[in-house]
PDB file of C-alpha atoms in Angstrom:
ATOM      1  CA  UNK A   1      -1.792 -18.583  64.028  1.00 88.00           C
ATOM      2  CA  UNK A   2       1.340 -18.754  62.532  1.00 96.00           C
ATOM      3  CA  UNK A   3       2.299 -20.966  60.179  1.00 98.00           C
ATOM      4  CA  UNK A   4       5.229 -23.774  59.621  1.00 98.00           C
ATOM      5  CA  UNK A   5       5.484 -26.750  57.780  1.00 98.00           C
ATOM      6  CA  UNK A   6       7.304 -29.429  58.945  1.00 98.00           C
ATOM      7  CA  UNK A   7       9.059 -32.557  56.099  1.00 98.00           C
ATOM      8  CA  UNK A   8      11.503 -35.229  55.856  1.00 98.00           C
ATOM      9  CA  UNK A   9      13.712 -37.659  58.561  1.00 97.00           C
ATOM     10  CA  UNK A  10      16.486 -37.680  60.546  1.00 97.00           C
ATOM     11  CA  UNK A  11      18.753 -34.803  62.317  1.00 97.00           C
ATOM     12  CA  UNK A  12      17.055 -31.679  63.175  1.00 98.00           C
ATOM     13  CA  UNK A  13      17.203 -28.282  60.800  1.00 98.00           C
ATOM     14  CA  UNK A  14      15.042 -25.426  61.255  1.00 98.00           C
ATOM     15  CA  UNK A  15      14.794 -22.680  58.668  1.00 98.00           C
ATOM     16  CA  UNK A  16      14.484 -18.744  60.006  1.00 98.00           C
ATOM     17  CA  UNK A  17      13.374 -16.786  56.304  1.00 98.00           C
ATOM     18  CA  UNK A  18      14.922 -13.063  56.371  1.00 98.00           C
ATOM     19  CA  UNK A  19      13.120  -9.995  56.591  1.00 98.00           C
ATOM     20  CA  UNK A  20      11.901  -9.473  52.937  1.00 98.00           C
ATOM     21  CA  UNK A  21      11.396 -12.851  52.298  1.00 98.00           C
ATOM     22  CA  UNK A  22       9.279 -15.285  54.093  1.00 98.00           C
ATOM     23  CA  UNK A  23       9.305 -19.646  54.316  1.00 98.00           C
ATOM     24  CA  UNK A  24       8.921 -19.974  50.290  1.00 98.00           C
ATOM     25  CA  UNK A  25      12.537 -18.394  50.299  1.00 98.00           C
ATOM     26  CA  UNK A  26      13.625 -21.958  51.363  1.00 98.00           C
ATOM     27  CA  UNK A  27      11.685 -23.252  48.579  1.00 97.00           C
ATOM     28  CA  UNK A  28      14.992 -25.278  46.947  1.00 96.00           C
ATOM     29  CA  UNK A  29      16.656 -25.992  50.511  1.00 98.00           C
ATOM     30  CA  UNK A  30      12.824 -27.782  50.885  1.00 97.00           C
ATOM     31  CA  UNK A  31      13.846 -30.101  47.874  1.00 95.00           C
ATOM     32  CA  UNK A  32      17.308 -31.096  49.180  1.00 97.00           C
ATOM     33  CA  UNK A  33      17.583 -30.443  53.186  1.00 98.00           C
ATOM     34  CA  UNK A  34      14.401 -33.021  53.601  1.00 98.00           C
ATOM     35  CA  UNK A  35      15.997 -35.890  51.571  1.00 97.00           C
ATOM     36  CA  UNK A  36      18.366 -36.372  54.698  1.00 97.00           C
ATOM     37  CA  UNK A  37      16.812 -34.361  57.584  1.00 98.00           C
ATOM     38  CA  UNK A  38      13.589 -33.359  59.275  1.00 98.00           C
ATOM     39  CA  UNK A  39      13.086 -29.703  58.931  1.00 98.00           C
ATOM     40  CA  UNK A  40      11.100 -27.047  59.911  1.00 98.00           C
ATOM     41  CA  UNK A  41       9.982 -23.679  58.085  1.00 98.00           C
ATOM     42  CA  UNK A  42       7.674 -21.174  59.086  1.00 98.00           C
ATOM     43  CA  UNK A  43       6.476 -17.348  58.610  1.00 98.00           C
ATOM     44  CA  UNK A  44       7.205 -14.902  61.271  1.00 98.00           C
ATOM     45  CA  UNK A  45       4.108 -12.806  62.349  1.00 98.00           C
ATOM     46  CA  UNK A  46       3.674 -10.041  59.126  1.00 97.00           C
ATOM     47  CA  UNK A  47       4.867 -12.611  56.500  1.00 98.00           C
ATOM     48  CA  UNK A  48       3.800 -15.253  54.155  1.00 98.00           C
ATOM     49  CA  UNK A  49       0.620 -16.888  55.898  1.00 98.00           C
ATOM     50  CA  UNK A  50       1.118 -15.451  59.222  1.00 98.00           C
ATOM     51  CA  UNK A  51      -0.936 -12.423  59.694  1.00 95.00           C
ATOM     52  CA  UNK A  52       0.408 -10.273  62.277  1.00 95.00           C
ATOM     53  CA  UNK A  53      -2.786  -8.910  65.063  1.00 92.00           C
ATOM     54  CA  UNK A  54      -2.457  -6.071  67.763  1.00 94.00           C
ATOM     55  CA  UNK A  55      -0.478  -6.686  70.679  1.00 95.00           C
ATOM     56  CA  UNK A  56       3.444  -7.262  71.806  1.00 95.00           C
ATOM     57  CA  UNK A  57       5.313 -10.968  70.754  1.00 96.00           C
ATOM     58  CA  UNK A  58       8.877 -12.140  70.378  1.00 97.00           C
ATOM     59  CA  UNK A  59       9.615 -14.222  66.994  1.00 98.00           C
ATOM     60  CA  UNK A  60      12.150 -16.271  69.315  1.00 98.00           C
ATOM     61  CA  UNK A  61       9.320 -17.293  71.561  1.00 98.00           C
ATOM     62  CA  UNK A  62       7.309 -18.361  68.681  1.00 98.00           C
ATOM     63  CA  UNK A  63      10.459 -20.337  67.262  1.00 98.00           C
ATOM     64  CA  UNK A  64      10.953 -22.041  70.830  1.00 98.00           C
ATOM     65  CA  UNK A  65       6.673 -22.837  70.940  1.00 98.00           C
ATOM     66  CA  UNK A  66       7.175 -24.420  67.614  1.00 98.00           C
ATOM     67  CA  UNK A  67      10.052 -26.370  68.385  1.00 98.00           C
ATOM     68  CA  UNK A  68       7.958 -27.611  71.393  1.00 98.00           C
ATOM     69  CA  UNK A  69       4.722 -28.222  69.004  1.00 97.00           C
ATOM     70  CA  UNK A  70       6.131 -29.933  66.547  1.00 98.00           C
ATOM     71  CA  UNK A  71       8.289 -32.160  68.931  1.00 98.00           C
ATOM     72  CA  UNK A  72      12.127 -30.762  67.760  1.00 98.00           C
ATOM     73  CA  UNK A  73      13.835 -31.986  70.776  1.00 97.00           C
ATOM     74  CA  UNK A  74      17.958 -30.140  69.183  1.00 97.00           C
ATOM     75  CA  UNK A  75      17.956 -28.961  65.589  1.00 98.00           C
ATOM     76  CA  UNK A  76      20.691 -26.852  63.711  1.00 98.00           C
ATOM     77  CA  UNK A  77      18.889 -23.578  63.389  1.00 98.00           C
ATOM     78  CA  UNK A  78      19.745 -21.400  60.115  1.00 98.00           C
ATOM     79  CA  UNK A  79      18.846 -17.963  60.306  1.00 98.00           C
ATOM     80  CA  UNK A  80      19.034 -15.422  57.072  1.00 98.00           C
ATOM     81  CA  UNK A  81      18.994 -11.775  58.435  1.00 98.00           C
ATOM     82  CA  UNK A  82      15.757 -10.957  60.465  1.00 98.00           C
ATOM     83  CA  UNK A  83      15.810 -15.251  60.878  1.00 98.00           C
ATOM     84  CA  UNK A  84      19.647 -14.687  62.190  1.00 98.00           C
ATOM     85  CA  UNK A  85      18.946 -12.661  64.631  1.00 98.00           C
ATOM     86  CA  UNK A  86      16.247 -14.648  65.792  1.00 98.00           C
ATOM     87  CA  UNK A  87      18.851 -17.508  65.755  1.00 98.00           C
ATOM     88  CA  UNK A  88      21.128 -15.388  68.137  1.00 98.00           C
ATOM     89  CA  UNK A  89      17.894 -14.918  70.544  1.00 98.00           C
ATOM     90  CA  UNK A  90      17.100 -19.054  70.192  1.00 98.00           C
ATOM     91  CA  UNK A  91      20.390 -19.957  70.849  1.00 98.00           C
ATOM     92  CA  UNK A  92      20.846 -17.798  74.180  1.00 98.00           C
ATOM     93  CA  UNK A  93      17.042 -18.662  75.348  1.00 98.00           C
ATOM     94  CA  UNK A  94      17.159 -21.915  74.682  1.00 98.00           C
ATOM     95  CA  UNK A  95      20.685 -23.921  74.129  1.00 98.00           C
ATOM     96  CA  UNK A  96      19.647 -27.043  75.082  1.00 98.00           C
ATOM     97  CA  UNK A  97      17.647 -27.158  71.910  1.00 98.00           C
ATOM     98  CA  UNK A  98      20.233 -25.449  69.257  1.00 98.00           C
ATOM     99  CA  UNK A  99      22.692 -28.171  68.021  1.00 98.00           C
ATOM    100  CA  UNK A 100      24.519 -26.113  65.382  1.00 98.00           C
ATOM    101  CA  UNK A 101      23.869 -22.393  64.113  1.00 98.00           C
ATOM    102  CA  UNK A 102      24.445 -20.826  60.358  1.00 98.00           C
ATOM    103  CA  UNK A 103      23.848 -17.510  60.655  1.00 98.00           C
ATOM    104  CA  UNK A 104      23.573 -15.749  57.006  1.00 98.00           C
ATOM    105  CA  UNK A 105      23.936 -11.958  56.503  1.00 98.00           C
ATOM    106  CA  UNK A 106      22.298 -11.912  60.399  1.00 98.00           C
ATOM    107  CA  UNK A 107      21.596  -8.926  61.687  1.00 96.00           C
ATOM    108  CA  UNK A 108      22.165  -7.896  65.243  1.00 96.00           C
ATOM    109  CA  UNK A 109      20.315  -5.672  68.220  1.00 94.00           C
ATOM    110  CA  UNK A 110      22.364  -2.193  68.613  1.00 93.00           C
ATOM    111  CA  UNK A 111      23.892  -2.175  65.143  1.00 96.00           C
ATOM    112  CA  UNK A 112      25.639   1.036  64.082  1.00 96.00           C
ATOM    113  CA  UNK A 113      23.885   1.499  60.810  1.00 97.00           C
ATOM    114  CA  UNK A 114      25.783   3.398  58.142  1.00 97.00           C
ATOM    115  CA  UNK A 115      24.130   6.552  56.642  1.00 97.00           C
ATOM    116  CA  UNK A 116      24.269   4.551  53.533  1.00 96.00           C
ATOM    117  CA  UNK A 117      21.573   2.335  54.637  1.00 97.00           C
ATOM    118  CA  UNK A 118      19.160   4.462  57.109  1.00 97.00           C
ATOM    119  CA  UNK A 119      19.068   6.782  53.571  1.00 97.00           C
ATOM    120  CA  UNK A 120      17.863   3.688  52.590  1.00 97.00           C
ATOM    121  CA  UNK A 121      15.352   2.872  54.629  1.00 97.00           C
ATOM    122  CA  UNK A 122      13.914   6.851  54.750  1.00 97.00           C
ATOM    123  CA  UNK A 123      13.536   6.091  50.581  1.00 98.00           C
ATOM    124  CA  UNK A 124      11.851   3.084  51.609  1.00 97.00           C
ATOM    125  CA  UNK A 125       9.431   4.701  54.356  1.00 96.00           C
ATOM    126  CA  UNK A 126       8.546   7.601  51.941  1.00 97.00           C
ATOM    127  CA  UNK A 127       7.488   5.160  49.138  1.00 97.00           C
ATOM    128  CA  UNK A 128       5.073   3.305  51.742  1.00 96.00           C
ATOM    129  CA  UNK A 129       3.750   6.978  53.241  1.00 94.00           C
ATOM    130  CA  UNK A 130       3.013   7.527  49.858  1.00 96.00           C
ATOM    131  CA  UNK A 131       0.811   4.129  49.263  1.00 94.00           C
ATOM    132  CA  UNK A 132       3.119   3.254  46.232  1.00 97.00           C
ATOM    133  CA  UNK A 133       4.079  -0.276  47.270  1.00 97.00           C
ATOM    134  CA  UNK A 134       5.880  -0.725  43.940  1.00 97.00           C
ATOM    135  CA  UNK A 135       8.410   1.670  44.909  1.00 98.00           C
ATOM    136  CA  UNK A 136       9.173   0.438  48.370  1.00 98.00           C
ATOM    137  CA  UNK A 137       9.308  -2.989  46.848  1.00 98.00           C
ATOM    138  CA  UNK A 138      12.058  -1.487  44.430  1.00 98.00           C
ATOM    139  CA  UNK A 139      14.201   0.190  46.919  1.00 98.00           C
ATOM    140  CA  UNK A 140      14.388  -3.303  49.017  1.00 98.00           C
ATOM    141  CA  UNK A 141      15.176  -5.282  45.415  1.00 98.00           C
ATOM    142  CA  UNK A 142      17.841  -2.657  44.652  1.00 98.00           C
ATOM    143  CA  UNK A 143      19.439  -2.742  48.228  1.00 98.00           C
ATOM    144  CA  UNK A 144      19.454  -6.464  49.327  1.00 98.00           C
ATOM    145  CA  UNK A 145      19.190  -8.363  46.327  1.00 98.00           C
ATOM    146  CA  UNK A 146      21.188  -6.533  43.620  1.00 98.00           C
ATOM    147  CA  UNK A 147      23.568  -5.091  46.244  1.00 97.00           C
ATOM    148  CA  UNK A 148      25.444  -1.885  46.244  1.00 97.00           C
ATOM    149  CA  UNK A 149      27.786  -3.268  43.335  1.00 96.00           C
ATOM    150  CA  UNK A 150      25.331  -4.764  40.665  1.00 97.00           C
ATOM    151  CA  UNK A 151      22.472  -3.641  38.704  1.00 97.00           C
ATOM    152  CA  UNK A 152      19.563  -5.164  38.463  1.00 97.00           C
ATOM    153  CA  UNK A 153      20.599  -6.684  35.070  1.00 96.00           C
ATOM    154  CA  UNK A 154      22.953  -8.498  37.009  1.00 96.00           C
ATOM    155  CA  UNK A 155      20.580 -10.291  38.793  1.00 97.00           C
ATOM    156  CA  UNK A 156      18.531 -13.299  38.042  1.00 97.00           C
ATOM    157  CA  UNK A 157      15.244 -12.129  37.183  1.00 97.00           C
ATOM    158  CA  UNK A 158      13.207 -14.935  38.563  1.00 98.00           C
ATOM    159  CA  UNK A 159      14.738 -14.286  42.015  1.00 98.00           C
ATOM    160  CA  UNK A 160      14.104 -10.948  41.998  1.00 98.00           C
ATOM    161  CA  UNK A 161      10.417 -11.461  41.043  1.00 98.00           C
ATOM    162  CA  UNK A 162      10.432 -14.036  43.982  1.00 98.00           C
ATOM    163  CA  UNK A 163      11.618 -11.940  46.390  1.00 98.00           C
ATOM    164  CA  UNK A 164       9.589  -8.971  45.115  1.00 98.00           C
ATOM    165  CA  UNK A 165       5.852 -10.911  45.858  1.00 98.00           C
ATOM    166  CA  UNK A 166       7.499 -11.837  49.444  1.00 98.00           C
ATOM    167  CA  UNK A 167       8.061  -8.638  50.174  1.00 98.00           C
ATOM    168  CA  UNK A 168       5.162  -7.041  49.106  1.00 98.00           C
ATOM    169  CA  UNK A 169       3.148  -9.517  51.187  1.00 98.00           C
ATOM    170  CA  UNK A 170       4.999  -8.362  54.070  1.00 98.00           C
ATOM    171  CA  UNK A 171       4.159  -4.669  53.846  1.00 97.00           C
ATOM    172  CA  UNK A 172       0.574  -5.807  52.847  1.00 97.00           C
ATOM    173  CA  UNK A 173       0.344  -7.733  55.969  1.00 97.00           C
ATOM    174  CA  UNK A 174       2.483  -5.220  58.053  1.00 96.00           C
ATOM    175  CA  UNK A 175       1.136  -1.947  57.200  1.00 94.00           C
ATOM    176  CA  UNK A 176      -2.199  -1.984  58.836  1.00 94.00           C
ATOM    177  CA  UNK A 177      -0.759  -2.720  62.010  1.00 94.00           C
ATOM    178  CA  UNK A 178       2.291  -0.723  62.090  1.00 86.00           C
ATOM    179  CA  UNK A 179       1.158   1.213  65.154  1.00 86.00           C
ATOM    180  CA  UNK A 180      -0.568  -1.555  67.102  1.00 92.00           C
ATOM    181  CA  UNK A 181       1.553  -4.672  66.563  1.00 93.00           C
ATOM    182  CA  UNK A 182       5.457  -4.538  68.252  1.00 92.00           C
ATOM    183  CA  UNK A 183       8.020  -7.126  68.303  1.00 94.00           C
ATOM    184  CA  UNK A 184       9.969  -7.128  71.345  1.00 95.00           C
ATOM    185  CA  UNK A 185      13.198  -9.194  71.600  1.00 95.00           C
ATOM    186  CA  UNK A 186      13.141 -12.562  74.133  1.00 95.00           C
ATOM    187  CA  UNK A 187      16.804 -11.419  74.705  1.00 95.00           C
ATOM    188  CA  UNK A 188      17.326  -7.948  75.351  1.00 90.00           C
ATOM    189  CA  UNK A 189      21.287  -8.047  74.883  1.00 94.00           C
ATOM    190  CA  UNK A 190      22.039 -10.011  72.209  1.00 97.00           C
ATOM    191  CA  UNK A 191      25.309  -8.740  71.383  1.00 96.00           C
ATOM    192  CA  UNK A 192      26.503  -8.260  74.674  1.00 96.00           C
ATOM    193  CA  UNK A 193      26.370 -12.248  75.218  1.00 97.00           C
ATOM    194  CA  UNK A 194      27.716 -13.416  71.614  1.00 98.00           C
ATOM    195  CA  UNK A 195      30.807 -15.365  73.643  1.00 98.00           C
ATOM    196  CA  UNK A 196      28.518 -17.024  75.581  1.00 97.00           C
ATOM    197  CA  UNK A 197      26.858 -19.091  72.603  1.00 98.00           C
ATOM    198  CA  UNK A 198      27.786 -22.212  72.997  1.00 95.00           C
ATOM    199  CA  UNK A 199      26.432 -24.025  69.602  1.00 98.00           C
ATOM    200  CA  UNK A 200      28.995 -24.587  66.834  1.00 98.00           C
ATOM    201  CA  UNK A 201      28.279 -21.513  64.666  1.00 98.00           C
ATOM    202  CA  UNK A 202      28.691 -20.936  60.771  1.00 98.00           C
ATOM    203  CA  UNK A 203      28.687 -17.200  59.749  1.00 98.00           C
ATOM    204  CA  UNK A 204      27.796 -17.221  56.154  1.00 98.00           C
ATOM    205  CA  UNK A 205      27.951 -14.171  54.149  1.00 98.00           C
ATOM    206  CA  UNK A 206      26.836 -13.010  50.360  1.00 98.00           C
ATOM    207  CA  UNK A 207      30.280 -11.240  48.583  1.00 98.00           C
ATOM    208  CA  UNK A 208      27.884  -9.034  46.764  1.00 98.00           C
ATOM    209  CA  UNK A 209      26.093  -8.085  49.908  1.00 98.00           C
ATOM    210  CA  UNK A 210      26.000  -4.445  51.934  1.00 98.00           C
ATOM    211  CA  UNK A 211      28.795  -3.376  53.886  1.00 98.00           C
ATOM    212  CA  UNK A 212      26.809  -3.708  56.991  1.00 98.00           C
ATOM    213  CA  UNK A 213      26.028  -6.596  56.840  1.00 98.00           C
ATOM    214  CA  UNK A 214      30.379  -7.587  56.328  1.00 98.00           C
ATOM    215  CA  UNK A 215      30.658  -5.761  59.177  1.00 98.00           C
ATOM    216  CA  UNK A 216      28.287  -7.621  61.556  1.00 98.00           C
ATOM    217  CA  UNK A 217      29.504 -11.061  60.023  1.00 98.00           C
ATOM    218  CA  UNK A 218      33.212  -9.758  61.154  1.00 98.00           C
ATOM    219  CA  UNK A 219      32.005  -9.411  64.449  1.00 98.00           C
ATOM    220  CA  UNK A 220      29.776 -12.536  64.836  1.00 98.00           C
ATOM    221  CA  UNK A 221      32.752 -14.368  63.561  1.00 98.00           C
ATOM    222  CA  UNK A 222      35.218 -12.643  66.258  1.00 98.00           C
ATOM    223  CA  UNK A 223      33.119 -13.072  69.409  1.00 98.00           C
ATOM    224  CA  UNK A 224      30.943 -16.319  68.986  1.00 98.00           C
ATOM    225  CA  UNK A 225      33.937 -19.211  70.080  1.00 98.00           C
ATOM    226  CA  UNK A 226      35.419 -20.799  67.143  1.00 97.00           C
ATOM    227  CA  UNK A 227      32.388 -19.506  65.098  1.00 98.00           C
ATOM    228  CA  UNK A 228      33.490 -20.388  61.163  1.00 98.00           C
ATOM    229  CA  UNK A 229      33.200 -17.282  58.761  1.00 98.00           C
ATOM    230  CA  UNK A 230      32.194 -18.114  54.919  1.00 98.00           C
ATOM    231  CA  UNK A 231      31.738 -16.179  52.004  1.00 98.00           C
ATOM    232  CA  UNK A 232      29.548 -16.981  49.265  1.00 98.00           C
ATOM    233  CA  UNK A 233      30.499 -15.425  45.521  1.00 98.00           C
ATOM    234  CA  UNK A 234      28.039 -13.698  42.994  1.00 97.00           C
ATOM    235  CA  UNK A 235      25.292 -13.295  45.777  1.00 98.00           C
ATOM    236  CA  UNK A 236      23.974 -10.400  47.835  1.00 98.00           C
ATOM    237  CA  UNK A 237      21.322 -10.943  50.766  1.00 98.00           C
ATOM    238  CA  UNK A 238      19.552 -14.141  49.481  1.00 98.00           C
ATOM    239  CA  UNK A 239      22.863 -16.725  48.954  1.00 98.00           C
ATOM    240  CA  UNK A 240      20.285 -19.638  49.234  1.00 98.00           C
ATOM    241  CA  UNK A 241      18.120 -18.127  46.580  1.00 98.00           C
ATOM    242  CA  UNK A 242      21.031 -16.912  44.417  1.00 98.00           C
ATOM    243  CA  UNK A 243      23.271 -19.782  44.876  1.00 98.00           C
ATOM    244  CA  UNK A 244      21.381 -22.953  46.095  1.00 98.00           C
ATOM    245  CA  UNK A 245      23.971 -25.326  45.344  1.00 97.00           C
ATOM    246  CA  UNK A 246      26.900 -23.708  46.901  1.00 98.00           C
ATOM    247  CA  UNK A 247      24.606 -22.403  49.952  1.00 98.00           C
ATOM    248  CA  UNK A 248      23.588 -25.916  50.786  1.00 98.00           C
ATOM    249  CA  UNK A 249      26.783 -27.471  50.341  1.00 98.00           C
ATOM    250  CA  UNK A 250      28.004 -25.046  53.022  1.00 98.00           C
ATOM    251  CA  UNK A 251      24.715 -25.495  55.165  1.00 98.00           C
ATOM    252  CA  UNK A 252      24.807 -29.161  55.325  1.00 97.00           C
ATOM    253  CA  UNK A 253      28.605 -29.960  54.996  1.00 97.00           C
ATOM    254  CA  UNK A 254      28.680 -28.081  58.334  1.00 98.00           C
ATOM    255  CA  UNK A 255      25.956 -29.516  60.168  1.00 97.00           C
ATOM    256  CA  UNK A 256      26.988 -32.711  59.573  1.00 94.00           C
ATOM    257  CA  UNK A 257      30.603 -32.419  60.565  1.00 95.00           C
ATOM    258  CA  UNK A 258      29.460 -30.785  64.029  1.00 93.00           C
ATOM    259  CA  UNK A 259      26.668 -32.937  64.278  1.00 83.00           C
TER     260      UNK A 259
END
């Protein structure tokens, strides 16, 4: 079962959490997004309070079922990362049913990583081969929230002890599964079809964050017609947690002018 949550009236906003984070990432949007809108949150399979079971699934396909179940007819969808790609998928499975997209630090399918990150992710991997969660959960904090420019000083330390108990959770949930449970994508070619998105798009990225992720923010901005490129300051992968205020004055300026 996977969870969501649904608060608030008026136009539509659904709320895609990132990959180390899951739906108590929007925990301040959830204060100020459902004074003037009805929005949606929810854990991907292998976060928060959705365990993730044997077996193949698409997180789009779960986003478009709970669209359906909870009766969001076209919402502005903002994805963060792991929830922007998903975005990408919604938006070219489903138009019909995406009225705006913010897409913040999104990833994309096919992705050149640098050698930078997949060095990275091998520190990460040997960490969790080695049982010692507390390391992975390091590794993560020191890529995506500090950034390759701050230390962890420079950080709040209530966000990074936020995003650290998210994304332990995630391996917790993730790690007995890793060879029985696979995510396939609802769209298979993503970035092939970025000029065919239709939905008024807002690229939003942290100015602390990776140089990946600038990269893939360039070229969302470039392809997806008259997407909007952003930038917010003194924030790496987690603007909204860094930088509520500035993140949701972004967020919902734009929605409401397109909407």
């Amino acid at each position: 079962m996977i969870y969501s949550e649904v608060a608030g009236k008026g136009p539509e906003i659904v709320l895609l959490h990132e990959g180390i984070c899951d739906s108590r990432m929007w925990d301040p949007q959830w204060e100020t997004f459902t004074r003037s809108h009805r929005v949606l949150r929810l854990d991907f399979r292998g976060y928060g309070r959705s365990p993730l079971a044997p077996g193949r699934f698409a997180s789009a396909r779960d986003v478009i079922e709970l669209l359906d179940r909870h009766g969001f007819d076209r919402a502005a969808v903002v994805g963060v990362s792991l929830g922007g790609r998903v975005a990408l998928e919604v938006a070219l499975a489903a138009p019909e049913r995406v009225a705006a997209l913010v897409l913040v630090g999104s990833g994309i399918p096919g992705h050149d990583w640098s050698e930078e990150m997949k060095a990275t992710w091998d520190e990460e991997e040997a960490a969790l081969r080695a049982g010692d969660l507390d390391a992975a959960v390091e590794v993560s904090l020191r890529t995506w929230v500090d950034g390759p420019r701050r230390e962890p000083e420079d950080v709040d330390s209530g966000v990074r002890a936020r995003v650290a108990e998210m994304q332990r959770r995630a391996y917790e949930l993730q790690l007995p599964f890793e060879d029985e449970a696979e995510e396939e994508l609802l769209v298979e070619d993503v970035a092939q079809q970025l000029s065919e998105i239709k939905a008024p798009t807002l690229v939003l990225v942290g100015e602390e964050d990776v140089p990946d992720i600038h990269a893939i923010a360039d070229r969302l901005a470039r392809e997806i017609p008259g997407a909007r490129r952003e930038t917010i300051a003194d924030a790496a992968h987690v603007p909204s947690m860094e930088r509520p205020r500035e993140f949701e004055e972004l967020v919902l300026g734009f929605v409401e002018e397109v909407g």
